[in-house]
Amino acid sequence: MAQFFPKSANNVAKITMILGVVLAVTAFYAYTQLARSSYLTGRYVEKQQPVQFSHKHHTGDDGIDCRYCHTTVETTASAGMPSTETCMTCHSQIWSDSPYLEPVRASYRDNTPIEWERVHDLPEYTYFNHSIHIAKGIGCSTCHGEIDNMPSVYQENTLQMEWCLSCHREPEKFIRPKSEIYNMRWKDSDLSTEARVQLKQEYKIRSRDMLTSCSVCHR
Amino acid sequence: MLKNNPASPRRTIFLVGLFVMAIVASGCGVRFDMQDQPRYKAYKKSDFFADGRASRDMVEGTVARGLLKEDKAFYTGKIDNPDPNAQAQSSTDASGNTVVTSFPNAIDEFPIPVTKELIDRGEERYKINCIVCHGPVGAGDGMIVRRGFVRPPSYHDDRLRNAPVGHFFDVISNGWGRMTGQKAMIPVADRWAIVAYIRTLQASQNPEQIMRMNSGAQPAATVTPAPAASPAGRPNGGAN
């Protein structure tokens, strides 16, 4: 009986097996990279806002504190968005005839809210609270980046669970003194490792097991 | 045998299989039901309310438990039975602006104990909410003023040095001149903390007052003129 497969079929079979493994690994790697890409996470993507508001101008150039507008960041889950009245404390007087600010004036005139695009949009199966992070020594720029250098605000980090956990597992790597919370230039290296571990104890940050418990964020 | 017999078992199996696959596939698509749940989080848009706001205003007259605001001095900075007909005295300054020189109905004593913690808190809040216009020492030379906002009066003239604390509280709450009221942004206790810090600033720019406080003596009749802590010669006003 004649051989059905030629001898070269052995090589084809081997190459096919190796290629299959290579392809599978490549595909998995590509998937992990795609899942972390800005295309899927929205990282680094600037959003078109109804008003061309610049954080760089207001905080970087003018030195207005974060909490002037985000008034509830120390006390509630939401950092708080400024009301149109807050904009108008200054812009009723300065730049009061700028066409860029017409949406603000229209909002004030008609008593309708300005519809900002949410930049940091956490999935709603997660619970996030700004105030507890502030109270435990996590600064704005740790998560949001140097906002005062962003003419148009974008998401600095992926906001994926692995990113949240990277800090919840080792908060002592990112903690800073409470006096530096709003310092946009703070670097984690500004404080020695030992000092940060000590801060973690001082601020009574819970254990890694507690912080990575499911119900801390999914409740 | 007819081809494409509608009743052929093979075709039935195919159709049923397609149907099952369609159901399975419809559940496999990209869905965001958990991502965007049918509940409101802060500032989420609402399709239910006409103005689209999920965050609603409180019904007028709502009193939260424990917040009846009976303590009039604490919540308004006014005396208990203010005289509605009380007229504030005013004068006209060199540049023709009307300047109010008396503050009837405003309380003259802090309604809460003034502690170092209160002043520290006031300093922090002052640097958030006030420094942008009033400047680091309250001379009215904040960054927004340098950008063209109308220059606020300095805290360090006799008029404001002698103004009762209730007046400062009232201005923070309800505004004054070009300044809008800040009561939506600054909680009541923080407003008092800021007033305490303003008093501290005034003392800091007025050594005589510090000496008087240290010696526990009665206030002297004369008050030193306000030192120019800001770039001098800036006109009262500025580009709109």
Short mmCIF file of C-alpha atoms in Angstrom, two decimals:
data_model
loop_
_atom_site.label_atom_id
_atom_site.label_comp_id
_atom_site.label_asym_id
_atom_site.label_seq_id
_atom_site.Cartn_x
_atom_site.Cartn_y
_atom_site.Cartn_z
CA MET A 1 0.00 0.00 0.00
CA ALA A 2 1.34 3.35 -1.04
CA GLN A 3 2.15 5.86 1.69
CA PHE A 4 -0.64 8.41 1.92
CA PHE A 5 1.56 11.19 3.36
CA PRO A 6 4.87 12.07 1.73
CA LYS A 7 7.89 12.20 4.02
CA SER A 8 7.86 16.02 4.02
CA ALA A 9 4.55 15.91 5.83
CA ASN A 10 6.51 15.32 9.03
CA ASN A 11 8.05 18.76 8.71
CA VAL A 12 4.73 20.33 7.88
CA ALA A 13 3.26 18.82 11.01
CA LYS A 14 6.14 20.06 13.21
CA ILE A 15 6.08 23.55 11.73
CA THR A 16 2.34 23.68 12.13
CA MET A 17 2.60 22.77 15.81
CA ILE A 18 5.34 25.30 16.50
CA LEU A 19 3.57 27.99 14.52
CA GLY A 20 0.37 27.22 16.41
CA VAL A 21 2.07 27.82 19.74
CA VAL A 22 3.81 30.96 18.47
CA LEU A 23 0.56 32.29 17.08
CA ALA A 24 -1.32 31.55 20.28
CA VAL A 25 1.31 33.30 22.41
CA THR A 26 1.44 36.24 20.03
CA ALA A 27 -2.32 36.52 20.00
CA PHE A 28 -2.45 36.48 23.80
CA TYR A 29 0.28 39.09 24.04
CA ALA A 30 -1.47 41.24 21.45
CA TYR A 31 -4.68 40.92 23.45
CA THR A 32 -3.02 42.04 26.69
CA GLN A 33 -1.48 45.01 24.94
CA LEU A 34 -4.70 45.93 23.18
CA ALA A 35 -6.63 45.75 26.44
CA ARG A 36 -4.21 48.27 27.98
CA SER A 37 -4.08 50.49 24.92
CA SER A 38 -5.36 54.01 24.96
CA TYR A 39 -7.81 52.89 22.28
CA LEU A 40 -9.65 50.75 24.83
CA THR A 41 -8.83 52.56 28.11
CA GLY A 42 -9.15 56.13 26.92
CA ARG A 43 -5.74 56.93 28.39
CA TYR A 44 -4.13 60.11 27.05
CA VAL A 45 -7.21 60.88 24.98
CA GLU A 46 -8.29 64.50 25.24
CA LYS A 47 -11.99 65.10 25.11
CA GLN A 48 -13.79 67.90 23.37
CA GLN A 49 -15.45 69.97 26.08
CA PRO A 50 -18.28 72.48 25.63
CA VAL A 51 -15.97 75.19 26.98
CA GLN A 52 -12.28 75.35 26.15
CA PHE A 53 -11.35 75.32 29.80
CA SER A 54 -7.62 75.08 30.52
CA HIS A 55 -6.42 73.65 33.82
CA LYS A 56 -2.94 74.76 32.80
CA HIS A 57 -4.08 78.37 32.75
CA HIS A 58 -6.21 78.33 35.87
CA THR A 59 -4.01 76.26 38.17
CA GLY A 60 -0.61 76.48 36.50
CA ASP A 61 -0.57 80.14 35.51
CA ASP A 62 -3.01 81.66 38.00
CA GLY A 63 -2.23 79.37 40.93
CA ILE A 64 -5.82 78.66 41.86
CA ASP A 65 -6.02 75.78 44.31
CA CYS A 66 -7.72 72.57 43.14
CA ARG A 67 -10.24 72.95 45.93
CA TYR A 68 -11.44 76.35 44.78
CA CYS A 69 -13.55 74.52 42.20
CA HIS A 70 -13.47 70.90 43.37
CA THR A 71 -14.87 71.88 46.72
CA THR A 72 -15.93 68.50 48.05
CA VAL A 73 -12.83 66.49 47.25
CA GLU A 74 -11.88 66.31 50.93
CA THR A 75 -15.31 65.37 52.21
CA THR A 76 -17.24 63.26 49.69
CA ALA A 77 -16.84 60.55 47.10
CA SER A 78 -17.14 62.98 44.22
CA ALA A 79 -14.51 65.70 43.96
CA GLY A 80 -17.27 68.08 42.93
CA MET A 81 -17.66 70.02 39.74
CA PRO A 82 -17.86 73.80 40.04
CA SER A 83 -21.21 75.40 39.48
CA THR A 84 -21.51 78.05 36.81
CA GLU A 85 -21.61 80.60 39.64
CA THR A 86 -18.07 79.57 40.50
CA CYS A 87 -16.92 80.38 36.97
CA MET A 88 -18.77 83.66 37.14
CA THR A 89 -17.04 84.80 40.35
CA CYS A 90 -14.24 85.89 38.07
CA HIS A 91 -15.70 85.76 34.59
CA SER A 92 -18.48 88.19 35.31
CA GLN A 93 -15.61 90.70 35.42
CA ILE A 94 -12.70 89.41 33.37
CA TRP A 95 -12.97 87.93 29.88
CA SER A 96 -16.63 88.79 30.28
CA ASP A 97 -17.10 89.37 26.56
CA SER A 98 -14.93 86.52 25.28
CA PRO A 99 -16.76 84.36 22.74
CA TYR A 100 -15.02 81.31 24.27
CA LEU A 101 -17.03 81.85 27.42
CA GLU A 102 -20.41 82.23 25.79
CA PRO A 103 -21.47 78.69 26.87
CA VAL A 104 -20.73 79.70 30.46
CA ARG A 105 -22.73 82.91 30.19
CA ALA A 106 -25.55 81.05 28.45
CA SER A 107 -25.59 78.54 31.30
CA TYR A 108 -25.72 81.36 33.85
CA ARG A 109 -28.38 83.25 31.92
CA ASP A 110 -30.69 80.32 31.23
CA ASN A 111 -30.01 78.42 34.45
CA THR A 112 -29.00 75.31 32.53
CA PRO A 113 -26.02 73.16 33.46
CA ILE A 114 -22.90 73.05 31.31
CA GLU A 115 -22.63 69.52 29.98
CA TRP A 116 -18.98 68.61 30.52
CA GLU A 117 -17.61 65.39 29.13
CA ARG A 118 -16.54 63.09 31.92
CA VAL A 119 -12.83 62.40 31.50
CA HIS A 120 -12.35 59.83 34.25
CA ASP A 121 -15.28 57.49 33.81
CA LEU A 122 -14.99 54.59 36.20
CA PRO A 123 -17.23 51.60 35.56
CA GLU A 124 -20.25 51.75 37.81
CA TYR A 125 -19.55 48.39 39.41
CA THR A 126 -16.67 50.05 41.22
CA TYR A 127 -16.92 52.26 44.27
CA PHE A 128 -14.48 55.11 44.41
CA ASN A 129 -14.21 57.83 47.04
CA HIS A 130 -11.92 60.83 46.65
CA SER A 131 -12.03 61.90 50.28
CA ILE A 132 -10.53 58.72 51.74
CA HIS A 133 -7.59 58.90 49.34
CA ILE A 134 -6.95 62.53 50.29
CA ALA A 135 -7.27 61.68 53.97
CA LYS A 136 -4.74 58.87 53.69
CA GLY A 137 -2.05 60.82 51.90
CA ILE A 138 -2.61 60.07 48.22
CA GLY A 139 -2.04 63.20 46.18
CA CYS A 140 -3.97 64.44 43.15
CA SER A 141 -1.09 63.95 40.75
CA THR A 142 -0.54 60.34 41.76
CA CYS A 143 -3.65 59.41 39.82
CA HIS A 144 -4.39 62.46 37.68
CA GLY A 145 -0.88 63.43 36.61
CA GLU A 146 0.31 67.00 36.39
CA ILE A 147 -3.08 68.54 35.75
CA ASP A 148 -1.58 72.02 35.89
CA ASN A 149 0.32 71.18 32.72
CA MET A 150 -2.75 70.03 30.84
CA PRO A 151 -4.45 72.65 28.70
CA SER A 152 -7.02 69.98 27.98
CA VAL A 153 -7.38 67.34 30.64
CA TYR A 154 -6.83 63.74 29.75
CA GLN A 155 -6.72 60.52 31.68
CA GLU A 156 -3.17 59.97 32.86
CA ASN A 157 -3.61 56.31 33.82
CA THR A 158 -5.50 53.32 32.52
CA LEU A 159 -7.95 53.23 35.47
CA GLN A 160 -7.86 49.46 35.10
CA MET A 161 -8.13 47.18 38.08
CA GLU A 162 -4.47 46.17 37.85
CA TRP A 163 -3.58 49.85 38.14
CA CYS A 164 -5.78 50.35 41.21
CA LEU A 165 -4.32 47.22 42.78
CA SER A 166 -0.74 48.27 42.13
CA CYS A 167 -1.27 50.93 44.80
CA HIS A 168 -3.69 49.04 47.03
CA ARG A 169 -1.08 46.30 47.32
CA GLU A 170 1.76 48.67 48.13
CA PRO A 171 0.42 52.08 49.13
CA GLU A 172 3.76 52.89 50.79
CA LYS A 173 5.19 53.32 47.30
CA PHE A 174 2.84 56.19 46.46
CA ILE A 175 1.96 57.82 49.78
CA ARG A 176 3.00 61.40 50.51
CA PRO A 177 2.63 63.79 53.46
CA LYS A 178 -0.82 65.35 53.71
CA SER A 179 0.71 68.78 53.28
CA GLU A 180 1.84 67.81 49.78
CA ILE A 181 -1.45 66.38 48.52
CA TYR A 182 -2.07 69.26 46.12
CA ASN A 183 1.55 69.59 45.06
CA MET A 184 1.62 68.81 41.36
CA ARG A 185 5.40 68.47 41.31
CA TRP A 186 5.65 65.84 44.02
CA LYS A 187 7.74 62.82 43.07
CA ASP A 188 7.53 59.56 44.95
CA SER A 189 11.31 59.76 45.31
CA ASP A 190 10.97 63.01 47.31
CA LEU A 191 10.61 60.87 50.40
CA SER A 192 12.74 57.92 51.42
CA THR A 193 11.25 54.46 51.41
CA GLU A 194 11.48 54.24 55.20
CA ALA A 195 9.73 57.57 55.63
CA ARG A 196 6.92 56.44 53.37
CA VAL A 197 6.50 53.20 55.30
CA GLN A 198 6.33 55.28 58.45
CA LEU A 199 3.71 57.57 56.91
CA LYS A 200 1.65 54.52 56.06
CA GLN A 201 1.60 53.58 59.74
CA GLU A 202 1.00 57.14 60.85
CA TYR A 203 -2.00 57.51 58.57
CA LYS A 204 -3.30 54.12 59.74
CA ILE A 205 -3.54 52.63 56.27
CA ARG A 206 -4.87 49.13 56.48
CA SER A 207 -3.09 45.94 55.58
CA ARG A 208 -2.60 44.69 52.06
CA ASP A 209 -5.19 41.98 52.67
CA MET A 210 -7.78 44.53 53.73
CA LEU A 211 -7.05 46.93 50.89
CA THR A 212 -7.24 44.25 48.23
CA SER A 213 -10.42 42.70 49.55
CA CYS A 214 -13.07 42.61 46.80
CA SER A 215 -15.62 44.60 48.71
CA VAL A 216 -13.30 47.57 49.19
CA CYS A 217 -14.10 48.60 45.62
CA HIS A 218 -16.93 46.32 44.56
CA ARG A 219 -19.79 46.82 46.95
CA MET B 1 -37.31 13.87 -4.60
CA LEU B 2 -37.76 17.57 -4.43
CA LYS B 3 -34.75 19.65 -3.57
CA ASN B 4 -35.01 22.32 -0.93
CA ASN B 5 -37.89 20.60 0.70
CA PRO B 6 -38.89 23.02 3.48
CA ALA B 7 -39.73 20.14 5.71
CA SER B 8 -36.42 18.36 5.27
CA PRO B 9 -34.91 17.50 8.67
CA ARG B 10 -31.49 18.79 7.67
CA ARG B 11 -32.87 22.25 6.95
CA THR B 12 -34.83 22.31 10.19
CA ILE B 13 -31.72 21.43 12.14
CA PHE B 14 -29.84 24.18 10.31
CA LEU B 15 -32.47 26.80 11.12
CA VAL B 16 -32.75 25.79 14.74
CA GLY B 17 -28.97 25.83 15.01
CA LEU B 18 -28.84 29.29 13.48
CA PHE B 19 -31.48 30.50 15.93
CA VAL B 20 -29.59 29.12 18.92
CA MET B 21 -26.36 30.65 17.68
CA ALA B 22 -28.07 34.00 17.20
CA ILE B 23 -29.26 33.95 20.80
CA VAL B 24 -25.81 32.99 22.06
CA ALA B 25 -24.13 35.59 19.87
CA SER B 26 -26.48 38.33 21.03
CA GLY B 27 -25.21 37.73 24.56
CA CYS B 28 -21.61 37.81 23.49
CA GLY B 29 -21.53 41.24 21.97
CA VAL B 30 -19.90 44.23 23.64
CA ARG B 31 -22.35 45.34 26.27
CA PHE B 32 -21.99 48.01 28.93
CA ASP B 33 -24.92 47.19 31.18
CA MET B 34 -22.65 46.82 34.17
CA GLN B 35 -20.38 49.65 33.12
CA ASP B 36 -23.31 52.06 32.90
CA GLN B 37 -25.88 50.92 35.37
CA PRO B 38 -29.39 52.33 35.58
CA ARG B 39 -28.60 54.43 38.62
CA TYR B 40 -27.42 57.96 39.17
CA LYS B 41 -23.95 58.81 40.29
CA ALA B 42 -22.87 62.39 40.93
CA TYR B 43 -23.41 64.71 37.95
CA LYS B 44 -24.75 61.94 35.74
CA LYS B 45 -27.19 63.04 33.11
CA SER B 46 -30.81 62.21 33.69
CA ASP B 47 -33.44 61.52 31.06
CA PHE B 48 -36.15 61.75 33.67
CA PHE B 49 -35.86 65.34 34.83
CA ALA B 50 -36.64 68.08 32.36
CA ASP B 51 -33.37 69.95 32.94
CA GLY B 52 -31.30 66.77 32.63
CA ARG B 53 -29.73 67.01 36.08
CA ALA B 54 -29.61 63.89 38.19
CA SER B 55 -28.21 65.88 41.11
CA ARG B 56 -31.28 67.69 42.34
CA ASP B 57 -31.61 70.84 44.36
CA MET B 58 -33.10 70.46 47.78
CA VAL B 59 -36.77 71.27 48.05
CA GLU B 60 -37.08 74.81 49.30
CA GLY B 61 -37.39 74.95 53.05
CA THR B 62 -35.71 71.59 53.62
CA VAL B 63 -34.05 71.38 57.00
CA ALA B 64 -31.58 68.58 57.47
CA ARG B 65 -31.58 66.98 60.90
CA GLY B 66 -29.49 69.03 63.26
CA LEU B 67 -29.22 71.95 60.85
CA LEU B 68 -32.11 74.17 61.91
CA LYS B 69 -29.64 77.05 62.02
CA GLU B 70 -31.12 78.52 65.17
CA ASP B 71 -27.77 80.02 66.10
CA LYS B 72 -28.26 83.23 64.20
CA ALA B 73 -24.88 84.67 65.09
CA PHE B 74 -23.10 81.55 63.83
CA TYR B 75 -25.05 81.17 60.60
CA THR B 76 -25.49 84.79 59.58
CA GLY B 77 -22.97 86.86 61.51
CA LYS B 78 -25.81 89.14 62.58
CA ILE B 79 -27.09 90.07 66.01
CA ASP B 80 -30.18 88.31 67.33
CA ASN B 81 -32.82 90.89 66.50
CA PRO B 82 -31.37 92.91 63.65
CA ASP B 83 -32.98 96.23 62.99
CA PRO B 84 -34.22 96.05 59.39
CA ASN B 85 -34.21 99.83 59.14
CA ALA B 86 -30.64 100.25 60.34
CA GLN B 87 -28.80 102.48 57.90
CA ALA B 88 -25.13 101.97 57.26
CA GLN B 89 -23.07 105.14 57.18
CA SER B 90 -21.09 105.72 54.09
CA SER B 91 -18.64 108.18 52.67
CA THR B 92 -17.11 108.84 49.30
CA ASP B 93 -13.45 108.12 48.79
CA ALA B 94 -10.94 109.98 46.65
CA SER B 95 -11.81 108.10 43.47
CA GLY B 96 -15.52 108.72 43.89
CA ASN B 97 -16.52 105.27 45.18
CA THR B 98 -19.04 104.97 47.94
CA VAL B 99 -17.46 103.38 50.96
CA VAL B 100 -19.57 101.93 53.74
CA THR B 101 -18.08 102.88 57.08
CA SER B 102 -20.48 101.38 59.62
CA PHE B 103 -21.83 97.88 59.87
CA PRO B 104 -25.04 97.80 61.88
CA ASN B 105 -26.43 94.44 63.00
CA ALA B 106 -23.12 92.61 62.49
CA ILE B 107 -21.85 90.73 65.53
CA ASP B 108 -18.59 91.88 67.01
CA GLU B 109 -17.60 88.67 68.81
CA PHE B 110 -16.75 85.32 67.27
CA PRO B 111 -19.65 82.90 67.85
CA ILE B 112 -17.15 80.04 68.23
CA PRO B 113 -13.95 79.83 70.28
CA VAL B 114 -10.94 81.09 68.37
CA THR B 115 -8.19 78.52 68.70
CA LYS B 116 -4.94 77.94 66.90
CA GLU B 117 -6.61 75.08 65.06
CA LEU B 118 -9.32 77.43 63.83
CA ILE B 119 -6.79 79.95 62.59
CA ASP B 120 -4.73 77.23 60.90
CA ARG B 121 -7.85 75.96 59.23
CA GLY B 122 -8.66 79.52 58.23
CA GLU B 123 -5.21 79.96 56.72
CA GLU B 124 -5.66 76.83 54.64
CA ARG B 125 -9.11 77.91 53.46
CA TYR B 126 -7.99 81.49 52.85
CA LYS B 127 -5.26 80.19 50.58
CA ILE B 128 -7.81 78.17 48.66
CA ASN B 129 -10.69 80.58 48.33
CA CYS B 130 -9.54 84.13 49.04
CA ILE B 131 -5.88 84.46 48.11
CA VAL B 132 -6.66 84.47 44.40
CA CYS B 133 -8.04 88.02 44.67
CA HIS B 134 -7.17 89.32 48.15
CA GLY B 135 -3.52 88.31 47.97
CA PRO B 136 -1.24 86.57 50.44
CA VAL B 137 -1.57 89.19 53.19
CA GLY B 138 -4.95 90.60 52.24
CA ALA B 139 -3.67 93.72 50.54
CA GLY B 140 -5.93 93.11 47.57
CA ASP B 141 -3.18 92.14 45.14
CA GLY B 142 -4.08 88.56 44.29
CA MET B 143 -3.30 86.94 40.98
CA ILE B 144 -6.80 87.46 39.58
CA VAL B 145 -6.54 91.16 40.36
CA ARG B 146 -3.27 91.25 38.43
CA ARG B 147 -5.21 89.66 35.57
CA GLY B 148 -7.67 92.51 35.55
CA PHE B 149 -10.27 91.92 38.22
CA VAL B 150 -11.42 94.95 40.17
CA ARG B 151 -9.04 95.44 43.07
CA PRO B 152 -10.68 94.61 46.41
CA PRO B 153 -10.05 96.90 49.38
CA SER B 154 -7.09 96.05 51.57
CA TYR B 155 -7.85 94.52 54.97
CA HIS B 156 -5.30 96.86 56.44
CA ASP B 157 -7.09 100.16 56.52
CA ASP B 158 -8.84 101.56 59.56
CA ARG B 159 -12.27 100.90 58.11
CA LEU B 160 -11.81 97.14 57.85
CA ARG B 161 -9.58 96.88 60.90
CA ASN B 162 -12.45 98.24 62.94
CA ALA B 163 -15.17 96.35 61.08
CA PRO B 164 -16.94 93.74 63.21
CA VAL B 165 -16.25 90.07 62.48
CA GLY B 166 -19.88 89.58 61.49
CA HIS B 167 -19.29 91.91 58.56
CA PHE B 168 -16.52 89.72 57.15
CA PHE B 169 -18.69 86.67 57.60
CA ASP B 170 -21.57 88.37 55.82
CA VAL B 171 -19.37 89.42 52.91
CA ILE B 172 -17.93 85.92 52.48
CA SER B 173 -21.46 84.51 52.55
CA ASN B 174 -23.35 87.01 50.45
CA GLY B 175 -20.76 88.99 48.57
CA TRP B 176 -19.96 92.68 48.50
CA GLY B 177 -19.41 94.93 45.54
CA ARG B 178 -17.96 92.85 42.72
CA MET B 179 -17.36 89.88 44.99
CA THR B 180 -20.01 87.19 44.72
CA GLY B 181 -21.25 85.25 47.72
CA GLN B 182 -19.28 82.13 48.49
CA LYS B 183 -21.71 80.33 50.75
CA ALA B 184 -22.22 77.52 48.26
CA MET B 185 -18.48 76.89 48.19
CA ILE B 186 -17.36 77.46 51.79
CA PRO B 187 -19.08 75.76 54.75
CA VAL B 188 -20.17 77.99 57.64
CA ALA B 189 -17.49 76.88 60.09
CA ASP B 190 -14.81 77.42 57.48
CA ARG B 191 -16.10 80.94 56.86
CA TRP B 192 -15.56 81.73 60.53
CA ALA B 193 -12.12 80.16 60.33
CA ILE B 194 -11.33 82.47 57.42
CA VAL B 195 -12.58 85.46 59.38
CA ALA B 196 -10.27 84.45 62.22
CA TYR B 197 -7.39 84.27 59.77
CA ILE B 198 -8.26 87.68 58.32
CA ARG B 199 -8.06 89.07 61.86
CA THR B 200 -4.66 87.38 62.15
CA LEU B 201 -3.52 88.95 58.91
CA GLN B 202 -4.67 92.34 60.12
CA ALA B 203 -2.69 91.92 63.30
CA SER B 204 0.33 90.72 61.35
CA GLN B 205 0.39 93.95 59.37
CA ASN B 206 -0.17 96.10 62.39
CA PRO B 207 2.54 95.67 65.05
CA GLU B 208 0.81 98.03 67.46
CA GLN B 209 -2.19 95.76 67.56
CA ILE B 210 0.02 92.79 68.39
CA MET B 211 1.69 94.74 71.18
CA ARG B 212 -1.70 95.74 72.54
CA MET B 213 -2.88 92.15 72.43
CA ASN B 214 0.27 90.94 74.16
CA SER B 215 -0.03 93.54 76.88
CA GLY B 216 -3.76 92.99 77.23
CA ALA B 217 -4.32 96.74 77.16
CA GLN B 218 -7.35 98.47 75.77
CA PRO B 219 -7.27 99.37 72.09
CA ALA B 220 -5.52 102.67 71.50
CA ALA B 221 -7.34 105.41 69.73
CA THR B 222 -4.86 105.66 66.91
CA VAL B 223 -4.21 102.94 64.40
CA THR B 224 -1.13 102.85 62.28
CA PRO B 225 -1.67 103.39 58.58
CA ALA B 226 -1.83 100.31 56.44
CA PRO B 227 1.58 99.28 55.17
CA ALA B 228 1.87 98.83 51.45
CA ALA B 229 2.42 95.09 51.21
CA SER B 230 1.57 95.20 47.53
CA PRO B 231 3.11 96.89 44.55
CA ALA B 232 2.22 100.48 45.22
CA GLY B 233 0.46 102.76 42.83
CA ARG B 234 -2.05 100.28 41.49
CA PRO B 235 -5.27 102.13 40.77
CA ASN B 236 -8.49 101.15 42.42
CA GLY B 237 -10.18 99.27 39.65
CA GLY B 238 -8.70 97.90 36.50
CA ALA B 239 -9.73 96.55 33.18
CA ASN B 240 -12.97 94.71 33.17
#
